[in-house]
Amino acid sequence: MKIISVVGARPNFMKVAPIHKAFKKYENEITHLICHTGQHYDEKMSKVFFEDLELPQPDFYLGVGSGSHAEQTANVMVEFEKILIEEKPDMVLVVGDVNSTIACSLTAKKLHIKVVHVEAGLRSFDMEMPEEVNRILTDRISDYLFVTEKSGLENLKKEGVSDEKIFFVGNVMIDSLIHYLPKSEVSNIHNEFGVEKGSYVLITLHRPSNVDTKESLEKLVRFLNALSNERKVVFPIHPRTKNNLNKFELLERLSSDIILTDPIGYIDFQALTQNAELIVTDSGGIQEETTYLGVQCITLRTSTERPSTVDVGTNQLIGVDLTKAEIACLDVLNGNKKKGSIPELWDGKAAERIVDILSHV
Ligand code: UD1
């Protein structure tokens, strides 16, 4: 059997890494190849993750780069189709919800190749989010749907997906987190930034709804400056956010007390996450990582496709009103911490379960 797994953007790498490792157990029966679409291409958004996560060089690199949604999705499809025609895999495995996910699953499905979706069933119910469109469409055409949390099972059932296609296996992103904890525990990143473990706020923001307009960015700058009066603030800036801060001439309005950095590699970022007093984010994956680690997380979004991080974990979904967000942050920093526990099957073995199932179909 031949399976091609797809990676495209930063949050894909830590999901495919444990799957690739798990396929080693079956290397005599299954050829596992990796295709990188090139949706993310900067060294700090891509290469560093291959190194940190011990991923081999991808077998195929499509080099599509940035563009509008249509351009990016279409370019991936055109290039991926050539690979599929040449390689004739039995299955294509996609993860998450980025443009590369829908582009590659759609291409495979039209060539009658089985589609495997890892992290299926998550729903924010906000169709303005490109990721929600990607998730729904990918699930609709997938043949094997691997689910990370209970809400995913319910969503897929409500949408009429038949039971035999759905497998509740846990969370491959947490597999990577657990696997690399010993390495992140000895990271030197706190010394490099001059921050003390347990007493800084970590920020990650990149959603178009938070960072694409001047108005929302101006509010963000005020919010971050206010936070920096309370604690050291570490802010690794996503290229989308940096480009927009520059475009609206707002980068220089950020307080000089804020530690601004380029995007950070996987191991160092986990070290920062693990030891943060609080994380403020609009990322999907970070809501899950903080839940696993029991770290306080405030999410600047109106919806989450990962409700277990709120119901079971330490995540608080605050919305995009930054006055409310500031109050919520101060509350946490004053010691009012949300207690949480770890969702079912987030135990570091999700990839093994997936690969065992795929090897028996
Ligand atoms: C994409 C995903 C989003 C995910 C995020 C993680 C989609 C629709 N969105 O958003 O779900 O949470 O990745 O980071 O797939 N850029 C660079 N260098 C890079 C990559 C991007 O400079 O290596 C810049 C470009 O200006 C580009 C912009 O960032 O136009 C946005 O990149 P894009 O891949 O379109 O979307 P993200 O915002 O990264």
mmCIF file of C-alpha atoms and ligand atoms in Angstrom:
data_model
loop_
_atom_site.group_PDB
_atom_site.id
_atom_site.type_symbol
_atom_site.label_atom_id
_atom_site.label_comp_id
_atom_site.label_asym_id
_atom_site.label_seq_id
_atom_site.Cartn_x
_atom_site.Cartn_y
_atom_site.Cartn_z
ATOM 1 C CA MET A 1 0.000 0.000 0.000
ATOM 2 C CA LYS A 2 1.180 3.524 -0.783
ATOM 3 C CA ILE A 3 -0.023 6.528 1.238
ATOM 4 C CA ILE A 4 0.858 10.170 0.591
ATOM 5 C CA SER A 5 0.453 12.535 3.550
ATOM 6 C CA VAL A 6 0.122 16.241 2.890
ATOM 7 C CA VAL A 7 1.649 19.135 4.819
ATOM 8 C CA GLY A 8 1.205 22.748 3.771
ATOM 9 C CA ALA A 9 1.096 25.240 6.589
ATOM 10 C CA ARG A 10 2.757 25.517 9.977
ATOM 11 C CA PRO A 11 0.104 23.723 12.055
ATOM 12 C CA ASN A 12 0.319 20.655 9.779
ATOM 13 C CA PHE A 13 3.902 19.662 10.517
ATOM 14 C CA MET A 14 3.417 18.596 14.150
ATOM 15 C CA LYS A 15 0.376 16.539 13.114
ATOM 16 C CA VAL A 16 2.070 14.565 10.346
ATOM 17 C CA ALA A 17 5.328 13.989 12.283
ATOM 18 C CA PRO A 18 3.910 11.398 14.727
ATOM 19 C CA ILE A 19 1.980 9.718 11.894
ATOM 20 C CA HIS A 20 5.175 9.388 9.885
ATOM 21 C CA LYS A 21 6.957 7.870 12.897
ATOM 22 C CA ALA A 22 4.065 5.455 13.495
ATOM 23 C CA PHE A 23 4.159 4.225 9.878
ATOM 24 C CA LYS A 24 7.713 2.907 10.494
ATOM 25 C CA LYS A 25 6.144 -0.093 12.270
ATOM 26 C CA TYR A 26 4.602 -1.095 8.930
ATOM 27 C CA GLU A 27 7.445 -0.135 6.596
ATOM 28 C CA ASN A 28 7.468 -3.530 4.909
ATOM 29 C CA GLU A 29 3.812 -3.281 3.956
ATOM 30 C CA ILE A 30 3.148 0.446 3.621
ATOM 31 C CA THR A 31 5.145 3.070 1.733
ATOM 32 C CA HIS A 32 4.531 6.403 3.410
ATOM 33 C CA LEU A 33 5.476 9.507 1.430
ATOM 34 C CA ILE A 34 5.195 13.192 2.374
ATOM 35 C CA CYS A 35 4.113 15.982 0.058
ATOM 36 C CA HIS A 36 4.761 19.601 1.120
ATOM 37 C CA THR A 37 2.575 21.994 -0.851
ATOM 38 C CA GLY A 38 4.722 25.030 0.022
ATOM 39 C CA GLN A 39 1.730 27.027 1.348
ATOM 40 C CA HIS A 40 4.123 28.104 4.096
ATOM 41 C CA TYR A 41 7.636 28.506 2.776
ATOM 42 C CA ASP A 42 9.671 30.820 5.045
ATOM 43 C CA GLU A 43 12.437 29.053 6.925
ATOM 44 C CA LYS A 44 10.823 30.034 10.239
ATOM 45 C CA MET A 45 7.345 28.879 9.165
ATOM 46 C CA SER A 46 8.455 25.575 7.657
ATOM 47 C CA LYS A 47 12.084 24.352 7.595
ATOM 48 C CA VAL A 48 12.676 24.735 11.324
ATOM 49 C CA PHE A 49 9.680 22.455 11.973
ATOM 50 C CA PHE A 50 11.098 19.694 9.783
ATOM 51 C CA GLU A 51 14.283 19.872 11.848
ATOM 52 C CA ASP A 52 12.646 20.123 15.272
ATOM 53 C CA LEU A 53 10.138 17.365 14.527
ATOM 54 C CA GLU A 54 12.710 15.092 12.854
ATOM 55 C CA LEU A 55 10.683 14.907 9.664
ATOM 56 C CA PRO A 56 12.535 13.699 6.563
ATOM 57 C CA GLN A 57 12.832 15.981 3.547
ATOM 58 C CA PRO A 58 9.459 15.862 1.808
ATOM 59 C CA ASP A 59 9.270 13.421 -1.119
ATOM 60 C CA PHE A 60 7.411 16.061 -3.152
ATOM 61 C CA TYR A 61 7.515 19.845 -2.845
ATOM 62 C CA LEU A 62 4.875 21.760 -4.812
ATOM 63 C CA GLY A 63 6.186 25.264 -4.069
ATOM 64 C CA VAL A 64 2.828 27.009 -4.427
ATOM 65 C CA GLY A 65 3.461 29.850 -1.942
ATOM 66 C CA SER A 66 1.021 32.606 -1.013
ATOM 67 C CA GLY A 67 -1.919 34.026 -2.956
ATOM 68 C CA SER A 68 -5.640 34.589 -2.752
ATOM 69 C CA HIS A 69 -7.695 31.648 -1.544
ATOM 70 C CA ALA A 70 -8.627 30.677 -5.081
ATOM 71 C CA GLU A 71 -5.073 31.010 -6.399
ATOM 72 C CA GLN A 72 -3.538 29.079 -3.532
ATOM 73 C CA THR A 73 -6.116 26.289 -3.591
ATOM 74 C CA ALA A 74 -6.080 25.996 -7.372
ATOM 75 C CA ASN A 75 -2.283 26.009 -7.619
ATOM 76 C CA VAL A 76 -2.040 23.207 -5.066
ATOM 77 C CA MET A 77 -4.641 21.190 -6.979
ATOM 78 C CA VAL A 78 -2.902 21.541 -10.349
ATOM 79 C CA GLU A 79 0.489 20.544 -8.955
ATOM 80 C CA PHE A 80 -0.795 17.771 -6.679
ATOM 81 C CA GLU A 81 -2.750 16.149 -9.479
ATOM 82 C CA LYS A 82 0.495 15.597 -11.429
ATOM 83 C CA ILE A 83 2.019 13.811 -8.425
ATOM 84 C CA LEU A 84 -1.044 11.615 -7.938
ATOM 85 C CA ILE A 85 -1.170 10.608 -11.600
ATOM 86 C CA GLU A 86 2.500 9.678 -11.505
ATOM 87 C CA GLU A 87 2.545 7.952 -8.101
ATOM 88 C CA LYS A 88 -0.915 6.341 -8.016
ATOM 89 C CA PRO A 89 -1.150 6.120 -4.206
ATOM 90 C CA ASP A 90 -3.893 4.072 -2.546
ATOM 91 C CA MET A 91 -4.665 6.838 -0.085
ATOM 92 C CA VAL A 92 -4.045 10.516 0.517
ATOM 93 C CA LEU A 93 -3.900 11.596 4.153
ATOM 94 C CA VAL A 94 -4.643 15.230 5.031
ATOM 95 C CA VAL A 95 -4.628 16.931 8.416
ATOM 96 C CA GLY A 96 -6.353 19.975 9.875
ATOM 97 C CA ASP A 97 -8.188 22.672 7.984
ATOM 98 C CA VAL A 98 -5.843 24.792 5.878
ATOM 99 C CA ASN A 99 -6.214 25.492 2.168
ATOM 100 C CA SER A 100 -3.794 22.675 1.323
ATOM 101 C CA THR A 101 -6.099 20.247 3.182
ATOM 102 C CA ILE A 102 -9.144 20.825 0.978
ATOM 103 C CA ALA A 103 -7.070 21.273 -2.184
ATOM 104 C CA CYS A 104 -5.362 17.891 -1.859
ATOM 105 C CA SER A 105 -8.394 15.966 -0.666
ATOM 106 C CA LEU A 106 -10.496 17.254 -3.546
ATOM 107 C CA THR A 107 -7.787 16.416 -6.069
ATOM 108 C CA ALA A 108 -7.435 12.890 -4.701
ATOM 109 C CA LYS A 109 -11.161 12.245 -4.523
ATOM 110 C CA LYS A 110 -11.678 13.180 -8.193
ATOM 111 C CA LEU A 111 -9.014 10.616 -9.090
ATOM 112 C CA HIS A 112 -10.862 7.979 -7.025
ATOM 113 C CA ILE A 113 -8.110 7.814 -4.438
ATOM 114 C CA LYS A 114 -9.246 7.223 -0.843
ATOM 115 C CA VAL A 115 -9.071 10.286 1.390
ATOM 116 C CA VAL A 116 -8.081 10.123 5.056
ATOM 117 C CA HIS A 117 -8.825 13.192 7.195
ATOM 118 C CA VAL A 118 -7.051 13.485 10.524
ATOM 119 C CA GLU A 119 -8.728 15.985 12.897
ATOM 120 C CA ALA A 120 -12.138 15.490 11.327
ATOM 121 C CA GLY A 121 -15.455 16.706 12.682
ATOM 122 C CA LEU A 122 -14.359 19.953 14.341
ATOM 123 C CA ARG A 123 -16.861 22.761 13.742
ATOM 124 C CA SER A 124 -16.823 26.432 14.744
ATOM 125 C CA PHE A 125 -20.184 26.953 12.973
ATOM 126 C CA ASP A 126 -18.733 30.187 11.593
ATOM 127 C CA MET A 127 -18.757 29.974 7.811
ATOM 128 C CA GLU A 128 -16.844 33.280 7.551
ATOM 129 C CA MET A 129 -13.742 31.385 8.640
ATOM 130 C CA PRO A 130 -11.930 29.879 5.639
ATOM 131 C CA GLU A 131 -10.959 26.958 7.879
ATOM 132 C CA GLU A 132 -14.607 26.078 8.582
ATOM 133 C CA VAL A 133 -15.308 25.817 4.851
ATOM 134 C CA ASN A 134 -12.194 23.677 4.434
ATOM 135 C CA ARG A 135 -13.183 21.382 7.314
ATOM 136 C CA ILE A 136 -16.749 20.769 6.153
ATOM 137 C CA LEU A 137 -15.817 20.118 2.539
ATOM 138 C CA THR A 138 -12.898 17.855 3.420
ATOM 139 C CA ASP A 139 -15.015 15.765 5.792
ATOM 140 C CA ARG A 140 -17.763 15.447 3.202
ATOM 141 C CA ILE A 141 -15.443 13.722 0.728
ATOM 142 C CA SER A 142 -13.291 11.743 3.168
ATOM 143 C CA ASP A 143 -13.390 7.955 3.394
ATOM 144 C CA TYR A 144 -11.731 7.656 6.825
ATOM 145 C CA LEU A 145 -12.405 10.357 9.404
ATOM 146 C CA PHE A 146 -10.191 10.405 12.497
ATOM 147 C CA VAL A 147 -11.616 12.449 15.340
ATOM 148 C CA THR A 148 -9.794 14.202 18.209
ATOM 149 C CA GLU A 149 -12.626 14.989 20.602
ATOM 150 C CA LYS A 150 -16.206 13.983 21.383
ATOM 151 C CA SER A 151 -17.778 17.044 19.707
ATOM 152 C CA GLY A 152 -16.315 15.837 16.423
ATOM 153 C CA LEU A 153 -18.209 12.552 16.687
ATOM 154 C CA GLU A 154 -21.492 14.334 17.322
ATOM 155 C CA ASN A 155 -20.973 16.815 14.476
ATOM 156 C CA LEU A 156 -20.216 14.121 11.931
ATOM 157 C CA LYS A 157 -23.181 12.023 12.994
ATOM 158 C CA LYS A 158 -25.497 15.037 12.681
ATOM 159 C CA GLU A 159 -24.126 15.629 9.180
ATOM 160 C CA GLY A 160 -25.021 12.082 8.223
ATOM 161 C CA VAL A 161 -21.537 10.570 7.958
ATOM 162 C CA SER A 162 -21.861 6.829 8.378
ATOM 163 C CA ASP A 163 -20.471 5.307 11.569
ATOM 164 C CA GLU A 164 -18.070 2.943 9.850
ATOM 165 C CA LYS A 165 -16.062 5.838 8.419
ATOM 166 C CA ILE A 166 -15.549 7.550 11.812
ATOM 167 C CA PHE A 167 -12.816 6.688 14.329
ATOM 168 C CA PHE A 168 -12.302 8.454 17.673
ATOM 169 C CA VAL A 169 -8.528 8.181 18.135
ATOM 170 C CA GLY A 170 -7.323 11.214 20.112
ATOM 171 C CA ASN A 171 -5.096 14.076 19.067
ATOM 172 C CA VAL A 172 -1.935 13.740 16.975
ATOM 173 C CA MET A 173 -0.866 17.293 17.853
ATOM 174 C CA ILE A 174 -0.751 16.201 21.490
ATOM 175 C CA ASP A 175 1.315 13.153 20.421
ATOM 176 C CA SER A 176 4.011 15.560 19.240
ATOM 177 C CA LEU A 177 3.738 17.704 22.337
ATOM 178 C CA ILE A 178 4.218 14.695 24.630
ATOM 179 C CA HIS A 179 7.036 13.259 22.522
ATOM 180 C CA TYR A 180 9.060 16.491 22.564
ATOM 181 C CA LEU A 181 8.395 17.577 26.177
ATOM 182 C CA PRO A 182 11.792 16.331 27.405
ATOM 183 C CA LYS A 183 13.487 18.456 24.721
ATOM 184 C CA SER A 184 11.405 21.568 25.358
ATOM 185 C CA GLU A 185 12.119 21.275 29.078
ATOM 186 C CA VAL A 186 15.810 21.959 28.416
ATOM 187 C CA SER A 187 15.311 24.763 25.890
ATOM 188 C CA ASN A 188 17.353 27.908 26.487
ATOM 189 C CA ILE A 189 14.717 30.268 25.113
ATOM 190 C CA HIS A 190 13.848 31.880 28.468
ATOM 191 C CA ASN A 191 17.449 32.932 28.993
ATOM 192 C CA GLU A 192 17.638 34.236 25.435
ATOM 193 C CA PHE A 193 14.597 36.438 25.982
ATOM 194 C CA GLY A 194 15.447 37.320 29.595
ATOM 195 C CA VAL A 195 12.070 36.148 30.911
ATOM 196 C CA GLU A 196 11.399 34.226 34.085
ATOM 197 C CA LYS A 197 9.468 30.977 33.854
ATOM 198 C CA GLY A 198 5.895 31.377 35.102
ATOM 199 C CA SER A 199 5.748 35.165 34.929
ATOM 200 C CA TYR A 200 5.206 36.295 31.363
ATOM 201 C CA VAL A 201 2.347 36.472 28.896
ATOM 202 C CA LEU A 202 2.762 34.787 25.505
ATOM 203 C CA ILE A 203 0.849 36.195 22.537
ATOM 204 C CA THR A 204 0.057 34.636 19.147
ATOM 205 C CA LEU A 205 -2.372 36.339 16.770
ATOM 206 C CA HIS A 206 -2.872 35.762 13.067
ATOM 207 C CA ARG A 207 -6.588 35.298 12.263
ATOM 208 C CA PRO A 208 -7.764 37.600 9.471
ATOM 209 C CA SER A 209 -10.657 38.704 11.750
ATOM 210 C CA ASN A 210 -8.134 40.017 14.303
ATOM 211 C CA VAL A 211 -5.254 41.279 12.201
ATOM 212 C CA ASP A 212 -6.459 42.289 8.746
ATOM 213 C CA THR A 213 -8.004 45.721 9.412
ATOM 214 C CA LYS A 214 -6.424 48.904 10.719
ATOM 215 C CA GLU A 215 -9.193 49.340 13.275
ATOM 216 C CA SER A 216 -8.760 45.904 14.855
ATOM 217 C CA LEU A 217 -4.974 46.233 14.840
ATOM 218 C CA GLU A 218 -5.094 49.630 16.562
ATOM 219 C CA LYS A 219 -7.177 48.090 19.340
ATOM 220 C CA LEU A 220 -4.753 45.186 19.567
ATOM 221 C CA VAL A 221 -1.787 47.505 19.947
ATOM 222 C CA ARG A 222 -3.524 49.310 22.831
ATOM 223 C CA PHE A 223 -4.426 45.980 24.444
ATOM 224 C CA LEU A 224 -0.886 44.586 24.182
ATOM 225 C CA ASN A 225 0.642 47.802 25.505
ATOM 226 C CA ALA A 226 -1.718 47.635 28.517
ATOM 227 C CA LEU A 227 -0.708 43.998 29.170
ATOM 228 C CA SER A 228 2.960 44.939 29.020
ATOM 229 C CA ASN A 229 2.386 47.235 32.022
ATOM 230 C CA GLU A 230 1.499 44.130 34.035
ATOM 231 C CA ARG A 231 3.961 41.478 32.909
ATOM 232 C CA LYS A 232 6.683 40.803 30.369
ATOM 233 C CA VAL A 233 4.943 40.120 27.069
ATOM 234 C CA VAL A 234 6.497 37.797 24.462
ATOM 235 C CA PHE A 235 5.020 38.210 20.982
ATOM 236 C CA PRO A 236 6.322 36.049 18.129
ATOM 237 C CA ILE A 237 4.749 37.690 15.090
ATOM 238 C CA HIS A 238 3.162 35.690 12.291
ATOM 239 C CA PRO A 239 4.069 37.080 8.832
ATOM 240 C CA ARG A 240 0.430 38.019 8.114
ATOM 241 C CA THR A 241 0.259 40.060 11.337
ATOM 242 C CA LYS A 242 3.653 41.673 10.791
ATOM 243 C CA ASN A 243 2.854 42.638 7.204
ATOM 244 C CA ASN A 244 -0.376 44.285 8.317
ATOM 245 C CA LEU A 245 1.168 46.082 11.302
ATOM 246 C CA ASN A 246 3.754 47.473 8.889
ATOM 247 C CA LYS A 247 1.154 48.361 6.275
ATOM 248 C CA PHE A 248 -0.836 50.442 8.777
ATOM 249 C CA GLU A 249 2.350 51.869 10.391
ATOM 250 C CA LEU A 250 1.442 50.383 13.748
ATOM 251 C CA LEU A 251 4.504 48.248 14.470
ATOM 252 C CA GLU A 252 6.345 51.198 16.017
ATOM 253 C CA ARG A 253 3.359 51.952 18.237
ATOM 254 C CA LEU A 254 3.895 48.709 20.168
ATOM 255 C CA SER A 255 5.555 49.353 23.530
ATOM 256 C CA SER A 256 9.318 48.810 23.524
ATOM 257 C CA ASP A 257 8.818 46.639 26.629
ATOM 258 C CA ILE A 258 7.182 43.966 24.468
ATOM 259 C CA ILE A 259 9.573 41.234 23.353
ATOM 260 C CA LEU A 260 8.838 41.071 19.625
ATOM 261 C CA THR A 261 10.319 38.157 17.739
ATOM 262 C CA ASP A 262 10.108 36.324 14.446
ATOM 263 C CA PRO A 263 8.076 33.079 14.448
ATOM 264 C CA ILE A 264 9.692 30.554 16.786
ATOM 265 C CA GLY A 265 10.538 26.881 16.129
ATOM 266 C CA TYR A 266 8.526 24.017 17.610
ATOM 267 C CA ILE A 267 10.669 23.050 20.622
ATOM 268 C CA ASP A 268 11.328 26.602 21.814
ATOM 269 C CA PHE A 269 7.711 27.572 21.323
ATOM 270 C CA GLN A 270 6.536 24.621 23.418
ATOM 271 C CA ALA A 271 9.008 25.660 26.110
ATOM 272 C CA LEU A 272 7.463 29.149 26.112
ATOM 273 C CA THR A 273 3.944 27.691 26.179
ATOM 274 C CA GLN A 274 4.644 25.299 29.014
ATOM 275 C CA ASN A 275 5.992 28.004 31.290
ATOM 276 C CA ALA A 276 3.729 30.938 30.433
ATOM 277 C CA GLU A 277 1.575 32.437 33.168
ATOM 278 C CA LEU A 278 -0.996 33.140 30.466
ATOM 279 C CA ILE A 279 -1.320 32.759 26.709
ATOM 280 C CA VAL A 280 -3.481 35.049 24.617
ATOM 281 C CA THR A 281 -4.153 33.563 21.195
ATOM 282 C CA ASP A 282 -6.468 33.115 18.251
ATOM 283 C CA SER A 283 -4.834 29.858 17.154
ATOM 284 C CA GLY A 284 -6.687 26.535 17.102
ATOM 285 C CA GLY A 285 -3.835 24.262 18.105
ATOM 286 C CA ILE A 286 -2.632 26.415 20.999
ATOM 287 C CA GLN A 287 -6.027 26.080 22.681
ATOM 288 C CA GLU A 288 -5.375 22.320 22.716
ATOM 289 C CA GLU A 289 -1.733 22.467 23.774
ATOM 290 C CA THR A 290 -2.512 24.754 26.738
ATOM 291 C CA THR A 291 -5.362 22.446 27.751
ATOM 292 C CA TYR A 292 -3.021 19.467 27.784
ATOM 293 C CA LEU A 293 -0.400 21.417 29.751
ATOM 294 C CA GLY A 294 -2.889 23.035 32.160
ATOM 295 C CA VAL A 295 -1.702 26.500 31.126
ATOM 296 C CA GLN A 296 -4.140 29.442 31.236
ATOM 297 C CA CYS A 297 -5.364 30.381 27.763
ATOM 298 C CA ILE A 298 -7.497 33.308 26.651
ATOM 299 C CA THR A 299 -8.785 32.969 23.109
ATOM 300 C CA LEU A 300 -9.657 36.114 21.171
ATOM 301 C CA ARG A 301 -12.351 34.577 19.008
ATOM 302 C CA THR A 302 -16.125 34.400 19.125
ATOM 303 C CA SER A 303 -16.248 30.654 18.442
ATOM 304 C CA THR A 304 -14.070 27.619 18.821
ATOM 305 C CA GLU A 305 -14.143 24.409 16.814
ATOM 306 C CA ARG A 306 -12.428 22.777 19.815
ATOM 307 C CA PRO A 307 -15.087 23.052 22.569
ATOM 308 C CA SER A 308 -13.429 20.461 24.812
ATOM 309 C CA THR A 309 -10.676 23.009 25.519
ATOM 310 C CA VAL A 310 -13.343 25.208 27.132
ATOM 311 C CA ASP A 311 -15.598 22.494 28.624
ATOM 312 C CA VAL A 312 -12.775 20.326 29.959
ATOM 313 C CA GLY A 313 -9.620 22.409 29.620
ATOM 314 C CA THR A 314 -8.142 25.730 30.716
ATOM 315 C CA ASN A 315 -9.277 27.751 27.704
ATOM 316 C CA GLN A 316 -11.568 30.795 27.991
ATOM 317 C CA LEU A 317 -13.305 31.963 24.861
ATOM 318 C CA ILE A 318 -13.498 35.712 25.331
ATOM 319 C CA GLY A 319 -14.538 37.076 21.929
ATOM 320 C CA VAL A 320 -12.942 40.010 20.156
ATOM 321 C CA ASP A 321 -13.919 42.842 22.518
ATOM 322 C CA LEU A 322 -10.491 43.781 23.822
ATOM 323 C CA THR A 323 -11.807 45.688 26.822
ATOM 324 C CA LYS A 324 -13.378 42.443 28.017
ATOM 325 C CA ALA A 325 -10.209 40.587 27.096
ATOM 326 C CA GLU A 326 -8.088 42.933 29.208
ATOM 327 C CA ILE A 327 -10.352 42.363 32.226
ATOM 328 C CA ALA A 328 -10.159 38.585 31.701
ATOM 329 C CA CYS A 329 -6.356 38.716 31.444
ATOM 330 C CA LEU A 330 -5.990 40.798 34.597
ATOM 331 C CA ASP A 331 -8.257 38.386 36.392
ATOM 332 C CA VAL A 332 -5.959 35.475 35.514
ATOM 333 C CA LEU A 333 -2.833 37.465 36.369
ATOM 334 C CA ASN A 334 -4.386 38.294 39.748
ATOM 335 C CA GLY A 335 -4.548 34.574 40.472
ATOM 336 C CA ASN A 336 -8.046 33.634 39.345
ATOM 337 C CA LYS A 337 -7.009 30.602 37.332
ATOM 338 C CA LYS A 338 -9.310 28.256 35.472
ATOM 339 C CA LYS A 339 -8.911 24.621 36.494
ATOM 340 C CA GLY A 340 -8.895 22.053 33.732
ATOM 341 C CA SER A 341 -8.257 18.432 32.913
ATOM 342 C CA ILE A 342 -7.107 16.493 29.848
ATOM 343 C CA PRO A 343 -9.679 15.367 27.260
ATOM 344 C CA GLU A 344 -10.187 11.648 26.635
ATOM 345 C CA LEU A 345 -7.541 9.847 24.555
ATOM 346 C CA TRP A 346 -5.111 12.789 24.465
ATOM 347 C CA ASP A 347 -2.437 10.357 25.578
ATOM 348 C CA GLY A 348 0.314 10.473 22.961
ATOM 349 C CA LYS A 349 -0.916 7.397 21.075
ATOM 350 C CA ALA A 350 -3.326 8.836 18.487
ATOM 351 C CA ALA A 351 -0.950 8.344 15.541
ATOM 352 C CA GLU A 352 -0.371 4.699 16.472
ATOM 353 C CA ARG A 353 -4.131 4.127 16.534
ATOM 354 C CA ILE A 354 -4.571 5.784 13.134
ATOM 355 C CA VAL A 355 -1.808 3.794 11.508
ATOM 356 C CA ASP A 356 -3.024 0.507 13.030
ATOM 357 C CA ILE A 357 -6.495 1.157 11.603
ATOM 358 C CA LEU A 358 -5.183 2.128 8.159
ATOM 359 C CA SER A 359 -2.935 -0.898 7.983
ATOM 360 C CA HIS A 360 -5.950 -3.189 8.380
ATOM 361 C CA VAL A 361 -8.302 -1.707 5.782
HETATM 362 C C1 UD1 B 1 -2.810 29.662 7.321
HETATM 363 C C2 UD1 B 1 -4.125 28.893 7.476
HETATM 364 C C3 UD1 B 1 -4.634 29.009 8.904
HETATM 365 C C4 UD1 B 1 -3.560 28.608 9.898
HETATM 366 C C5 UD1 B 1 -2.307 29.422 9.635
HETATM 367 C C6 UD1 B 1 -1.191 29.054 10.573
HETATM 368 C C7 UD1 B 1 -5.601 28.798 5.503
HETATM 369 C C8 UD1 B 1 -6.845 29.340 4.910
HETATM 370 N N1 UD1 B 1 -5.157 29.426 6.623
HETATM 371 O O1 UD1 B 1 -3.101 31.040 7.537
HETATM 372 O O2 UD1 B 1 -5.740 28.149 9.080
HETATM 373 O O3 UD1 B 1 -4.036 28.842 11.201
HETATM 374 O O4 UD1 B 1 -1.897 29.190 8.270
HETATM 375 O O5 UD1 B 1 -0.072 29.872 10.392
HETATM 376 O O6 UD1 B 1 -5.041 27.853 4.997
HETATM 377 N N2 UD1 B 1 3.484 34.363 4.633
HETATM 378 C C9 UD1 B 1 4.835 34.525 4.677
HETATM 379 N N3 UD1 B 1 5.622 33.413 4.755
HETATM 380 C C10 UD1 B 1 5.117 32.163 4.834
HETATM 381 C C11 UD1 B 1 3.728 32.016 4.776
HETATM 382 C C12 UD1 B 1 2.932 33.104 4.695
HETATM 383 O O7 UD1 B 1 5.349 35.636 4.627
HETATM 384 O O8 UD1 B 1 5.900 31.184 4.922
HETATM 385 C C13 UD1 B 1 2.614 35.554 4.571
HETATM 386 C C14 UD1 B 1 2.228 35.945 3.180
HETATM 387 O O9 UD1 B 1 2.167 37.331 3.132
HETATM 388 C C15 UD1 B 1 0.822 35.390 3.052
HETATM 389 C C16 UD1 B 1 0.299 35.518 4.473
HETATM 390 O O10 UD1 B 1 1.432 35.300 5.307
HETATM 391 O O11 UD1 B 1 0.087 36.086 2.114
HETATM 392 C C17 UD1 B 1 -0.772 34.547 4.831
HETATM 393 O O12 UD1 B 1 -0.368 33.203 4.545
HETATM 394 P P1 UD1 B 1 -1.485 32.090 4.189
HETATM 395 O O13 UD1 B 1 -0.864 30.768 4.015
HETATM 396 O O14 UD1 B 1 -2.346 32.600 3.085
HETATM 397 O O15 UD1 B 1 -2.424 32.103 5.450
HETATM 398 P P2 UD1 B 1 -2.104 32.169 7.021
HETATM 399 O O16 UD1 B 1 -2.591 33.452 7.562
HETATM 400 O O17 UD1 B 1 -0.696 31.787 7.322
#
